Amino acid sequence: VAVMALIALIPALGFLAPQVLFPRPRTFTNSVGMKFVEIKPGEFWMGSPEDEEGRRDNETRHRVKITKGFWMGTTEVTQEEWHRVMGTNPGVFKGAELPVENVSWDDAMAFCVKLSQMEGKIYRLPTEGEWEYACRAGTEGPYAGTGNLDDMGWYDGNSEWKTHPIGRKKPNAWGLYDMHGNIMEWCADWYGPY
């Protein structure tokens, strides 16, 4: 009944329907040039189904509820952004638009602290649940967005074993790039088999 009521409203809204029903996500860009998108609260299945290709044996699929919205960087942190905040570039593969790599969890936490001080806002790493929720962007398949890994990310089959400039692959439905591949991301908490 609720679905029928929503469908009945579409003709009445006329040209406003796409904006009302599918509002563009809110974004902001900080003084370092990092772009963020608002991720609204919601629920999702964390972990992979038992029959999914590439599933790890230690995964336990379970329902997770994200109770508070948060802001997520639309791309991995670049070497240029890292340098603007930390004054160094620890990356092995050098390039301003390449993701920073070769950083420890402690380095990533120190970056968040320093960026928070510079901006007067609290920056932090996402939890594992927040990261996977944002990565999946409302989908349940193995690769958000188009569902095709080649479209969505750099991995051992297409990367030539090097990092690539951020944002060159397609984003997921929430405007996040490079959530599949290029480099691994740190989370605030630890990986758990649940």
PDB file of C-alpha atoms in Angstrom:
ATOM      1  CA  VAL A   1       0.000   0.000   0.000  1.00  0.00           C
ATOM      2  CA  ALA A   2       2.814   2.460   0.836  1.00  0.00           C
ATOM      3  CA  VAL A   3       4.541   1.683  -2.456  1.00  0.00           C
ATOM      4  CA  MET A   4       1.349   2.333  -4.417  1.00  0.00           C
ATOM      5  CA  ALA A   5       0.915   5.676  -2.655  1.00  0.00           C
ATOM      6  CA  LEU A   6       4.471   6.666  -3.557  1.00  0.00           C
ATOM      7  CA  ILE A   7       3.996   5.688  -7.204  1.00  0.00           C
ATOM      8  CA  ALA A   8       0.729   7.626  -7.294  1.00  0.00           C
ATOM      9  CA  LEU A   9       2.546  10.751  -6.118  1.00  0.00           C
ATOM     10  CA  ILE A  10       5.073  10.734  -8.960  1.00  0.00           C
ATOM     11  CA  PRO A  11       2.754  12.174 -11.648  1.00  0.00           C
ATOM     12  CA  ALA A  12       1.416  14.772  -9.219  1.00  0.00           C
ATOM     13  CA  LEU A  13       4.942  16.019  -8.472  1.00  0.00           C
ATOM     14  CA  GLY A  14       5.681  16.553 -12.166  1.00  0.00           C
ATOM     15  CA  PHE A  15       9.188  17.757 -12.924  1.00  0.00           C
ATOM     16  CA  LEU A  16      10.056  17.949  -9.225  1.00  0.00           C
ATOM     17  CA  ALA A  17       9.788  14.191  -8.761  1.00  0.00           C
ATOM     18  CA  PRO A  18      13.478  13.332  -9.274  1.00  0.00           C
ATOM     19  CA  GLN A  19      14.649  16.035  -6.856  1.00  0.00           C
ATOM     20  CA  VAL A  20      12.064  15.173  -4.215  1.00  0.00           C
ATOM     21  CA  LEU A  21      12.355  11.398  -4.417  1.00  0.00           C
ATOM     22  CA  PHE A  22      16.089  11.155  -5.107  1.00  0.00           C
ATOM     23  CA  PRO A  23      17.774  14.215  -3.592  1.00  0.00           C
ATOM     24  CA  ARG A  24      21.418  14.729  -4.406  1.00  0.00           C
ATOM     25  CA  PRO A  25      23.659  13.826  -1.487  1.00  0.00           C
ATOM     26  CA  ARG A  26      25.042  16.715   0.519  1.00  0.00           C
ATOM     27  CA  THR A  27      28.763  17.317   0.059  1.00  0.00           C
ATOM     28  CA  PHE A  28      31.438  19.658   1.327  1.00  0.00           C
ATOM     29  CA  THR A  29      35.079  20.291   0.535  1.00  0.00           C
ATOM     30  CA  ASN A  30      37.478  21.176   3.333  1.00  0.00           C
ATOM     31  CA  SER A  31      40.389  23.632   3.219  1.00  0.00           C
ATOM     32  CA  VAL A  32      42.804  20.858   2.213  1.00  0.00           C
ATOM     33  CA  GLY A  33      40.658  20.107  -0.860  1.00  0.00           C
ATOM     34  CA  MET A  34      39.218  16.820   0.413  1.00  0.00           C
ATOM     35  CA  LYS A  35      35.619  16.251  -0.688  1.00  0.00           C
ATOM     36  CA  PHE A  36      33.137  14.549   1.643  1.00  0.00           C
ATOM     37  CA  VAL A  37      29.644  13.160   1.108  1.00  0.00           C
ATOM     38  CA  GLU A  38      26.941  12.700   3.722  1.00  0.00           C
ATOM     39  CA  ILE A  39      26.110   9.067   4.470  1.00  0.00           C
ATOM     40  CA  LYS A  40      22.664   8.746   6.041  1.00  0.00           C
ATOM     41  CA  PRO A  41      21.801   6.140   8.706  1.00  0.00           C
ATOM     42  CA  GLY A  42      20.394   2.788   7.628  1.00  0.00           C
ATOM     43  CA  GLU A  43      20.630  -0.988   7.848  1.00  0.00           C
ATOM     44  CA  PHE A  44      22.515  -3.502   5.719  1.00  0.00           C
ATOM     45  CA  TRP A  45      23.815  -7.041   5.567  1.00  0.00           C
ATOM     46  CA  MET A  46      27.478  -6.995   6.590  1.00  0.00           C
ATOM     47  CA  GLY A  47      29.620  -9.779   5.220  1.00  0.00           C
ATOM     48  CA  SER A  48      29.139 -11.950   2.187  1.00  0.00           C
ATOM     49  CA  PRO A  49      26.594 -14.687   1.538  1.00  0.00           C
ATOM     50  CA  GLU A  50      28.086 -18.175   1.782  1.00  0.00           C
ATOM     51  CA  ASP A  51      27.838 -18.745  -1.994  1.00  0.00           C
ATOM     52  CA  GLU A  52      29.481 -15.461  -3.055  1.00  0.00           C
ATOM     53  CA  GLU A  53      32.665 -15.740  -5.110  1.00  0.00           C
ATOM     54  CA  GLY A  54      35.703 -14.515  -3.188  1.00  0.00           C
ATOM     55  CA  ARG A  55      34.048 -14.950   0.214  1.00  0.00           C
ATOM     56  CA  ARG A  56      36.429 -15.612   3.091  1.00  0.00           C
ATOM     57  CA  ASP A  57      35.832 -18.575   5.375  1.00  0.00           C
ATOM     58  CA  ASN A  58      35.875 -16.430   8.512  1.00  0.00           C
ATOM     59  CA  GLU A  59      32.941 -14.185   7.521  1.00  0.00           C
ATOM     60  CA  THR A  60      29.651 -14.374   9.331  1.00  0.00           C
ATOM     61  CA  ARG A  61      26.912 -12.486   7.542  1.00  0.00           C
ATOM     62  CA  HIS A  62      24.824 -10.399   9.915  1.00  0.00           C
ATOM     63  CA  ARG A  63      22.493  -7.430   9.960  1.00  0.00           C
ATOM     64  CA  VAL A  64      23.994  -4.087  11.030  1.00  0.00           C
ATOM     65  CA  LYS A  65      22.172  -0.864  11.814  1.00  0.00           C
ATOM     66  CA  ILE A  66      24.032   2.423  11.373  1.00  0.00           C
ATOM     67  CA  THR A  67      22.148   4.674  13.779  1.00  0.00           C
ATOM     68  CA  LYS A  68      23.889   7.982  13.069  1.00  0.00           C
ATOM     69  CA  GLY A  69      24.781   9.558   9.766  1.00  0.00           C
ATOM     70  CA  PHE A  70      28.387  10.493   9.045  1.00  0.00           C
ATOM     71  CA  TRP A  71      30.541  12.164   6.403  1.00  0.00           C
ATOM     72  CA  MET A  72      32.866  10.044   4.259  1.00  0.00           C
ATOM     73  CA  GLY A  73      35.694  11.144   2.001  1.00  0.00           C
ATOM     74  CA  THR A  74      34.682  10.556  -1.616  1.00  0.00           C
ATOM     75  CA  THR A  75      38.140   9.192  -2.434  1.00  0.00           C
ATOM     76  CA  GLU A  76      41.144   7.753  -0.696  1.00  0.00           C
ATOM     77  CA  VAL A  77      43.451  10.380   0.825  1.00  0.00           C
ATOM     78  CA  THR A  78      45.911  11.513  -1.838  1.00  0.00           C
ATOM     79  CA  GLN A  79      49.623  11.998  -1.337  1.00  0.00           C
ATOM     80  CA  GLU A  80      49.119  15.729  -1.934  1.00  0.00           C
ATOM     81  CA  GLU A  81      46.432  15.916   0.779  1.00  0.00           C
ATOM     82  CA  TRP A  82      48.599  13.909   3.182  1.00  0.00           C
ATOM     83  CA  HIS A  83      51.537  16.234   2.520  1.00  0.00           C
ATOM     84  CA  ARG A  84      49.389  19.347   3.136  1.00  0.00           C
ATOM     85  CA  VAL A  85      48.410  17.995   6.552  1.00  0.00           C
ATOM     86  CA  MET A  86      51.457  16.018   7.706  1.00  0.00           C
ATOM     87  CA  GLY A  87      54.292  17.679   5.753  1.00  0.00           C
ATOM     88  CA  THR A  88      55.578  14.303   4.520  1.00  0.00           C
ATOM     89  CA  ASN A  89      54.864  11.799   1.775  1.00  0.00           C
ATOM     90  CA  PRO A  90      55.483   8.188   2.841  1.00  0.00           C
ATOM     91  CA  GLY A  91      54.161   6.749  -0.429  1.00  0.00           C
ATOM     92  CA  VAL A  92      56.260   4.281  -2.399  1.00  0.00           C
ATOM     93  CA  PHE A  93      54.474   5.030  -5.690  1.00  0.00           C
ATOM     94  CA  LYS A  94      54.905   8.809  -5.995  1.00  0.00           C
ATOM     95  CA  GLY A  95      52.275  11.144  -7.426  1.00  0.00           C
ATOM     96  CA  ALA A  96      50.113  13.976  -6.081  1.00  0.00           C
ATOM     97  CA  GLU A  97      46.853  12.282  -7.144  1.00  0.00           C
ATOM     98  CA  LEU A  98      47.897   8.788  -6.086  1.00  0.00           C
ATOM     99  CA  PRO A  99      46.460   7.461  -2.824  1.00  0.00           C
ATOM    100  CA  VAL A 100      48.834   7.709   0.094  1.00  0.00           C
ATOM    101  CA  GLU A 101      50.076   4.278   1.109  1.00  0.00           C
ATOM    102  CA  ASN A 102      52.747   2.882   3.362  1.00  0.00           C
ATOM    103  CA  VAL A 103      51.058   4.358   6.457  1.00  0.00           C
ATOM    104  CA  SER A 104      50.307   2.532   9.682  1.00  0.00           C
ATOM    105  CA  TRP A 105      47.063   2.689  11.640  1.00  0.00           C
ATOM    106  CA  ASP A 106      48.835   5.022  14.089  1.00  0.00           C
ATOM    107  CA  ASP A 107      49.881   7.262  11.158  1.00  0.00           C
ATOM    108  CA  ALA A 108      46.267   7.364   9.931  1.00  0.00           C
ATOM    109  CA  MET A 109      45.023   8.268  13.423  1.00  0.00           C
ATOM    110  CA  ALA A 110      47.664  11.021  13.720  1.00  0.00           C
ATOM    111  CA  PHE A 111      46.503  12.386  10.344  1.00  0.00           C
ATOM    112  CA  CYS A 112      42.915  12.564  11.644  1.00  0.00           C
ATOM    113  CA  VAL A 113      44.026  14.371  14.811  1.00  0.00           C
ATOM    114  CA  LYS A 114      46.117  16.917  12.911  1.00  0.00           C
ATOM    115  CA  LEU A 115      43.402  17.484  10.277  1.00  0.00           C
ATOM    116  CA  SER A 116      40.852  17.970  13.088  1.00  0.00           C
ATOM    117  CA  GLN A 117      43.085  20.616  14.664  1.00  0.00           C
ATOM    118  CA  MET A 118      43.590  22.386  11.318  1.00  0.00           C
ATOM    119  CA  GLU A 119      39.886  22.385  10.432  1.00  0.00           C
ATOM    120  CA  GLY A 120      38.251  22.845  13.822  1.00  0.00           C
ATOM    121  CA  LYS A 121      36.065  19.784  13.130  1.00  0.00           C
ATOM    122  CA  ILE A 122      36.415  16.191  14.262  1.00  0.00           C
ATOM    123  CA  TYR A 123      37.830  13.891  11.601  1.00  0.00           C
ATOM    124  CA  ARG A 124      38.147  10.176  12.285  1.00  0.00           C
ATOM    125  CA  LEU A 125      38.477   6.853  10.540  1.00  0.00           C
ATOM    126  CA  PRO A 126      35.194   5.040   9.835  1.00  0.00           C
ATOM    127  CA  THR A 127      34.331   1.928  11.787  1.00  0.00           C
ATOM    128  CA  GLU A 128      34.416  -1.329   9.837  1.00  0.00           C
ATOM    129  CA  GLY A 129      30.601  -1.310   9.807  1.00  0.00           C
ATOM    130  CA  GLU A 130      30.438   2.275   8.510  1.00  0.00           C
ATOM    131  CA  TRP A 131      33.042   1.528   5.844  1.00  0.00           C
ATOM    132  CA  GLU A 132      31.235  -1.547   4.520  1.00  0.00           C
ATOM    133  CA  TYR A 133      27.859   0.233   4.656  1.00  0.00           C
ATOM    134  CA  ALA A 134      29.281   3.130   2.627  1.00  0.00           C
ATOM    135  CA  CYS A 135      31.040   0.739   0.239  1.00  0.00           C
ATOM    136  CA  ARG A 136      27.900  -1.276  -0.456  1.00  0.00           C
ATOM    137  CA  ALA A 137      25.811   1.910  -0.917  1.00  0.00           C
ATOM    138  CA  GLY A 138      22.505   0.091  -0.649  1.00  0.00           C
ATOM    139  CA  THR A 139      23.523  -2.927  -2.739  1.00  0.00           C
ATOM    140  CA  GLU A 140      23.981  -6.543  -1.677  1.00  0.00           C
ATOM    141  CA  GLY A 141      26.245  -7.880  -4.427  1.00  0.00           C
ATOM    142  CA  PRO A 142      30.007  -8.287  -4.238  1.00  0.00           C
ATOM    143  CA  TYR A 143      30.762  -5.010  -6.050  1.00  0.00           C
ATOM    144  CA  ALA A 144      28.685  -1.865  -5.586  1.00  0.00           C
ATOM    145  CA  GLY A 145      27.943   0.445  -8.481  1.00  0.00           C
ATOM    146  CA  THR A 146      27.855  -1.427 -11.774  1.00  0.00           C
ATOM    147  CA  GLY A 147      28.523  -4.769 -10.077  1.00  0.00           C
ATOM    148  CA  ASN A 148      31.592  -5.233 -12.298  1.00  0.00           C
ATOM    149  CA  LEU A 149      34.953  -5.079 -10.496  1.00  0.00           C
ATOM    150  CA  ASP A 150      36.769  -3.771 -13.602  1.00  0.00           C
ATOM    151  CA  ASP A 151      34.407  -0.765 -13.637  1.00  0.00           C
ATOM    152  CA  MET A 152      34.694  -0.098  -9.923  1.00  0.00           C
ATOM    153  CA  GLY A 153      38.305  -0.615  -8.880  1.00  0.00           C
ATOM    154  CA  TRP A 154      41.948  -1.392  -9.424  1.00  0.00           C
ATOM    155  CA  TYR A 155      42.984  -4.895  -8.374  1.00  0.00           C
ATOM    156  CA  ASP A 156      45.643  -7.468  -9.239  1.00  0.00           C
ATOM    157  CA  GLY A 157      43.916  -8.271 -12.559  1.00  0.00           C
ATOM    158  CA  ASN A 158      44.058  -4.714 -13.954  1.00  0.00           C
ATOM    159  CA  SER A 159      46.410  -2.585 -11.828  1.00  0.00           C
ATOM    160  CA  GLU A 160      49.807  -3.791 -13.095  1.00  0.00           C
ATOM    161  CA  TRP A 161      50.677  -4.074  -9.376  1.00  0.00           C
ATOM    162  CA  LYS A 162      50.835  -0.321  -8.793  1.00  0.00           C
ATOM    163  CA  THR A 163      48.512   2.320  -7.389  1.00  0.00           C
ATOM    164  CA  HIS A 164      46.488   4.548  -9.710  1.00  0.00           C
ATOM    165  CA  PRO A 165      45.231   8.132  -9.450  1.00  0.00           C
ATOM    166  CA  ILE A 166      42.113   8.429  -7.313  1.00  0.00           C
ATOM    167  CA  GLY A 167      38.632   8.682  -8.804  1.00  0.00           C
ATOM    168  CA  ARG A 168      39.392   7.194 -12.227  1.00  0.00           C
ATOM    169  CA  LYS A 169      36.962   4.291 -11.875  1.00  0.00           C
ATOM    170  CA  LYS A 170      33.181   4.628 -11.530  1.00  0.00           C
ATOM    171  CA  PRO A 171      31.721   5.701  -8.165  1.00  0.00           C
ATOM    172  CA  ASN A 172      29.182   3.724  -6.216  1.00  0.00           C
ATOM    173  CA  ALA A 173      25.600   5.002  -5.887  1.00  0.00           C
ATOM    174  CA  TRP A 174      26.568   7.306  -3.021  1.00  0.00           C
ATOM    175  CA  GLY A 175      29.400   9.014  -4.921  1.00  0.00           C
ATOM    176  CA  LEU A 176      32.323   7.150  -3.332  1.00  0.00           C
ATOM    177  CA  TYR A 177      35.267   6.151  -5.513  1.00  0.00           C
ATOM    178  CA  ASP A 178      37.878   3.400  -5.171  1.00  0.00           C
ATOM    179  CA  MET A 179      35.981   1.462  -2.531  1.00  0.00           C
ATOM    180  CA  HIS A 180      37.011  -1.729  -4.354  1.00  0.00           C
ATOM    181  CA  GLY A 181      40.737  -1.912  -4.818  1.00  0.00           C
ATOM    182  CA  ASN A 182      43.641   0.476  -5.430  1.00  0.00           C
ATOM    183  CA  ILE A 183      44.778   0.335  -1.780  1.00  0.00           C
ATOM    184  CA  MET A 184      43.374  -1.047   1.458  1.00  0.00           C
ATOM    185  CA  GLU A 185      41.813   1.451   3.861  1.00  0.00           C
ATOM    186  CA  TRP A 186      42.251   1.670   7.606  1.00  0.00           C
ATOM    187  CA  CYS A 187      39.187   1.565   9.865  1.00  0.00           C
ATOM    188  CA  ALA A 188      38.905   2.914  13.411  1.00  0.00           C
ATOM    189  CA  ASP A 189      38.211  -0.531  14.844  1.00  0.00           C
ATOM    190  CA  TRP A 190      39.577  -3.956  14.021  1.00  0.00           C
ATOM    191  CA  TYR A 191      38.516  -6.622  11.603  1.00  0.00           C
ATOM    192  CA  GLY A 192      36.299  -9.183  13.282  1.00  0.00           C
ATOM    193  CA  PRO A 193      34.897 -12.483  11.993  1.00  0.00           C
ATOM    194  CA  TYR A 194      31.633 -11.786  13.905  1.00  0.00           C
TER     195      TYR A 194
END
